[in-house]
PDB file of C-alpha atoms in Angstrom:
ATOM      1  CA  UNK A  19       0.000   0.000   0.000  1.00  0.00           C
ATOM      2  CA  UNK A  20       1.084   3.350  -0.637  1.00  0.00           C
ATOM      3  CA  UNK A  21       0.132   6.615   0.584  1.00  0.00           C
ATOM      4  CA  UNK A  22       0.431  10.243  -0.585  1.00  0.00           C
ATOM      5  CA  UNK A  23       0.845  13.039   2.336  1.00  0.00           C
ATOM      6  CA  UNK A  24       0.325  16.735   1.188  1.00  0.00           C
ATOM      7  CA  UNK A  25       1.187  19.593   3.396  1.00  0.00           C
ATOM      8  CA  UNK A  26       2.376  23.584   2.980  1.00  0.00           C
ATOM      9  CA  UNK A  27      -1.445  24.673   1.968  1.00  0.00           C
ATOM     10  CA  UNK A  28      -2.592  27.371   3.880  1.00  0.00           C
ATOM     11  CA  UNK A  29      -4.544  31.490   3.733  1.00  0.00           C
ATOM     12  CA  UNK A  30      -2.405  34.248   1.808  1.00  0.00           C
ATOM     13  CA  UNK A  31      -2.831  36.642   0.402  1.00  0.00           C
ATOM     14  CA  UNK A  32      -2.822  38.337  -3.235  1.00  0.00           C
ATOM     15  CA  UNK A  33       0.837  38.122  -4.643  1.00  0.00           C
ATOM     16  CA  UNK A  34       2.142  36.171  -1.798  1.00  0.00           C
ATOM     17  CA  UNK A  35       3.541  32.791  -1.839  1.00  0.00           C
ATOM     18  CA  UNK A  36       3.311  29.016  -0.863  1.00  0.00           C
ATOM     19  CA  UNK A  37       5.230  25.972  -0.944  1.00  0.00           C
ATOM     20  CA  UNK A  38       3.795  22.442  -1.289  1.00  0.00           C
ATOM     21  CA  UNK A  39       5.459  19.237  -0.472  1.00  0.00           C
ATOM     22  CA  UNK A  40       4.431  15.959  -1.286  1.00  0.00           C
ATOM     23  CA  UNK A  41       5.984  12.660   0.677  1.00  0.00           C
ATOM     24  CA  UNK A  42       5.125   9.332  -0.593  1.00  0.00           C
ATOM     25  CA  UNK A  43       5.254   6.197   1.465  1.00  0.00           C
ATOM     26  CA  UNK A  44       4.901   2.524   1.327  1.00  0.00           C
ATOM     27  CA  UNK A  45       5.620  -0.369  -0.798  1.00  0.00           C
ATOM     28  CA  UNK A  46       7.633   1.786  -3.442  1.00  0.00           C
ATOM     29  CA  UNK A  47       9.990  -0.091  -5.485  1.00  0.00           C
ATOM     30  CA  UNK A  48      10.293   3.191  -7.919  1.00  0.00           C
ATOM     31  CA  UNK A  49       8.322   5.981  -8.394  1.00  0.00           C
ATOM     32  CA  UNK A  50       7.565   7.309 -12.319  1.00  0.00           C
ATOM     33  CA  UNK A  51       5.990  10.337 -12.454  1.00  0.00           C
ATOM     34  CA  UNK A  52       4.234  12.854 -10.309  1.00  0.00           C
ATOM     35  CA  UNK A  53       2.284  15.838 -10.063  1.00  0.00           C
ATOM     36  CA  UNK A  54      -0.059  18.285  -8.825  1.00  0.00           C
ATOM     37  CA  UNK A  55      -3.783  18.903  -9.348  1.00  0.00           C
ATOM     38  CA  UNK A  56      -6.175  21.469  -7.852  1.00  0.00           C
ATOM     39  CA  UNK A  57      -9.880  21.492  -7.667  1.00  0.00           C
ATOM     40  CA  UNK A  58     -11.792  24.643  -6.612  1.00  0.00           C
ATOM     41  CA  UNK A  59     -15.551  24.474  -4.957  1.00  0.00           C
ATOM     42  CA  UNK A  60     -18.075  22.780  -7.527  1.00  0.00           C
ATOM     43  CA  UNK A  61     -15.304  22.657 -10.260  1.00  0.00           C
ATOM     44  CA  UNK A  62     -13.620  19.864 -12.238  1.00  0.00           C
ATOM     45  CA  UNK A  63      -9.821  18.526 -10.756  1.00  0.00           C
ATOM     46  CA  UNK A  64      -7.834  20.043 -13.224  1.00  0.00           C
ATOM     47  CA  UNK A  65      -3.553  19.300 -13.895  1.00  0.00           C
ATOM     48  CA  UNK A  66      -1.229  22.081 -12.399  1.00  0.00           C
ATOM     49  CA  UNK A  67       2.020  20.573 -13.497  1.00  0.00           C
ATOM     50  CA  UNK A  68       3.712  16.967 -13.874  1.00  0.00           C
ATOM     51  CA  UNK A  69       7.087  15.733 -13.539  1.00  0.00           C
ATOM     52  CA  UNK A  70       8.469  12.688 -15.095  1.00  0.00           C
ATOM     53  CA  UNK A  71      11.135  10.345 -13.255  1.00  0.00           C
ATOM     54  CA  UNK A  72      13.613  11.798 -15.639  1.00  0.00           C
ATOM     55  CA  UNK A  73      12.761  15.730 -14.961  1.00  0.00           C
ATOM     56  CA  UNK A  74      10.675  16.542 -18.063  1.00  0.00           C
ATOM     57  CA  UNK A  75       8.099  18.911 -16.597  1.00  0.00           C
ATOM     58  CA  UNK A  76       4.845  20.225 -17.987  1.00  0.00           C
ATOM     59  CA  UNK A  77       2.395  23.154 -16.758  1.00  0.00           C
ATOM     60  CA  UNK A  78      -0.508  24.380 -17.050  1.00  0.00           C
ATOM     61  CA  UNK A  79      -1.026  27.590 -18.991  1.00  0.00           C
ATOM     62  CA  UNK A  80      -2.624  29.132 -16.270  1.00  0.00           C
ATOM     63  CA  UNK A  81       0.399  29.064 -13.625  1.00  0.00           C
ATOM     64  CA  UNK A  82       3.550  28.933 -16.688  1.00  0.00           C
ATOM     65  CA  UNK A  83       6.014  31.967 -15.287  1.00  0.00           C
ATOM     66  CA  UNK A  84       4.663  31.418 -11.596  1.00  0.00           C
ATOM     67  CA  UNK A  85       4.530  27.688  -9.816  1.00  0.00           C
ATOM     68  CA  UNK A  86       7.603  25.437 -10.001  1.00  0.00           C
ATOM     69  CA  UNK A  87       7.218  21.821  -9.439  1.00  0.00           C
ATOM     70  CA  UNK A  88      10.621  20.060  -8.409  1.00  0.00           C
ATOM     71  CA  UNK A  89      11.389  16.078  -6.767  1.00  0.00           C
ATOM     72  CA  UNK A  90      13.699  15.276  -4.364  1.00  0.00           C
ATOM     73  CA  UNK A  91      14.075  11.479  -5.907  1.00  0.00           C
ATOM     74  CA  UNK A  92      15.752  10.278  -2.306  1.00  0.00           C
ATOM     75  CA  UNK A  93      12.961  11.265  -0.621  1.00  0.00           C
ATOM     76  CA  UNK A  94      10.218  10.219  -2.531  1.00  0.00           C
ATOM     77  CA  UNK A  95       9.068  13.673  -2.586  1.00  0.00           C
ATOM     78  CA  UNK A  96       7.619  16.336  -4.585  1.00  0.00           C
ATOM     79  CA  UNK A  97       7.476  19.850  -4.124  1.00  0.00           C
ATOM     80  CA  UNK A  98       5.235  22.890  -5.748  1.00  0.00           C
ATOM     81  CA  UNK A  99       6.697  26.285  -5.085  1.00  0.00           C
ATOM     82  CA  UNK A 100       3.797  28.851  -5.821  1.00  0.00           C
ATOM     83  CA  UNK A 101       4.468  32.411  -6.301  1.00  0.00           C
ATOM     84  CA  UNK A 102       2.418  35.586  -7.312  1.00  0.00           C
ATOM     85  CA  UNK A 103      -0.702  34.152  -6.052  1.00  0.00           C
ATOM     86  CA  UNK A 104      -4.182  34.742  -7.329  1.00  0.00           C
ATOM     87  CA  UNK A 105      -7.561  34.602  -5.946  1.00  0.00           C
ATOM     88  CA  UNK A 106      -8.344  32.328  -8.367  1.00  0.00           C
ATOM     89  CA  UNK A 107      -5.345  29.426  -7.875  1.00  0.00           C
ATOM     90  CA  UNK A 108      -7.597  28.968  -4.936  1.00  0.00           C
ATOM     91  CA  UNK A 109      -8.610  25.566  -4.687  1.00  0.00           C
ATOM     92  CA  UNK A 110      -7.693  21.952  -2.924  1.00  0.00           C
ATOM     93  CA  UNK A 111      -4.343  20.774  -4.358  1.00  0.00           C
ATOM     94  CA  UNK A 112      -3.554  17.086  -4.846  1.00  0.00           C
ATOM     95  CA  UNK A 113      -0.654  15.429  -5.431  1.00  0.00           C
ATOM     96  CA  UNK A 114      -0.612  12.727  -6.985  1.00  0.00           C
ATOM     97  CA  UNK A 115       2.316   9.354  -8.106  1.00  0.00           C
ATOM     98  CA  UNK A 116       2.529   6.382 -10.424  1.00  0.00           C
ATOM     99  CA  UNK A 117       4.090   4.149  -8.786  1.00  0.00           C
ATOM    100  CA  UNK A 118       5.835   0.337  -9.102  1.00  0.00           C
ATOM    101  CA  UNK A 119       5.875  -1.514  -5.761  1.00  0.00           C
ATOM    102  CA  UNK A 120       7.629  -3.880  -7.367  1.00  0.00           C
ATOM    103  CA  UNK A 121      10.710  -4.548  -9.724  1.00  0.00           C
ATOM    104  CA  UNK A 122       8.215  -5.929 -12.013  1.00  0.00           C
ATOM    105  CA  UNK A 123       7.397  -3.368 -14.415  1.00  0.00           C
ATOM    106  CA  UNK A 124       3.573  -2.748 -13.117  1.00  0.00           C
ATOM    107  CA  UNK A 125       2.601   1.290 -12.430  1.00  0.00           C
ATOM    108  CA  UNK A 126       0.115   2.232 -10.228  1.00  0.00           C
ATOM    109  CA  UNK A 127      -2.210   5.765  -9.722  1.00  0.00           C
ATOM    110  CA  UNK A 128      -2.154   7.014  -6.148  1.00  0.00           C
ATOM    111  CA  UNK A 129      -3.262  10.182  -4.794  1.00  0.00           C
ATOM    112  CA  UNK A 130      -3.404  11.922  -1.651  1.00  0.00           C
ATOM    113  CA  UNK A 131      -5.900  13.694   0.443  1.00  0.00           C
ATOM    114  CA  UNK A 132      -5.527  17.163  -0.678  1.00  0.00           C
ATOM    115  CA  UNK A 133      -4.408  20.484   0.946  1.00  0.00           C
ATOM    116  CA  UNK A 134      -6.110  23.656   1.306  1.00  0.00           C
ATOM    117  CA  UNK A 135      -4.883  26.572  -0.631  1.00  0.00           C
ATOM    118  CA  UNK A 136      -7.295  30.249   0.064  1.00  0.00           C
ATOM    119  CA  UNK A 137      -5.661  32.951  -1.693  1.00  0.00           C
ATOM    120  CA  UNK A 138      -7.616  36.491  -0.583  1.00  0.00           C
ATOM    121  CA  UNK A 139      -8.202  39.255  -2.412  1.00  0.00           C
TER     122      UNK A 139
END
């Protein structure tokens, strides 16, 4: 079993700045990629950015020039540094892994519990 565990959510406000971290736990043989999602009140869960197990990364249009997703491979962690923040990047974030808990080549979708982001106006 594996389990995500987000923390670094919090209030700010307008044009401040957060920091996210991601820890992943478990039966990990490896970990592929992983990323961050955010879903606001009555909305869709939408992608923020990804990172592969070899450092490509990918972002959203609407946070490109502002959030920075990084890994720290050794400690099965992932990080999303979020600057110039809007009213509207508030949301819940989720992180989220594919995983192998084994050396056989088998990848699994896990995602943890979500942390609160409120950015005020």
């Amino acid at each position: 079993q594996v389990q995500l565990v987000e923390s670094g959510g919090g209030l700010v406000q307008a044009g401040g700045s957060l920091r996210l971290s991601c820890t992943a736990s478990g039966s990990i043989f490896s970990i592929n990629a992983m990323g961050w999602y955010r879903q606001a009140p009555g909305k869709q869960r939408d992608v923020v950015a990804t990172i592969t197990g070899g450092g490509s990364i990918n972002y959203a249009d609407s946070v490109k020039g502002r959030f920075t997703i990084s890994r720290d491979n050794a400690k099965n962690t992932v990080y999303l540094q979020m600057n110039s923040l809007k009213p509207e990047d508030t949301a819940v974030y989720y992180c989220n892994a594919d995983v192998e808990p084994t050396p056989i080549k088998l990848s699994l979708h896990y995602w943890g519990q979500g942390t609160q982001v409120t950015v005020s106006s």
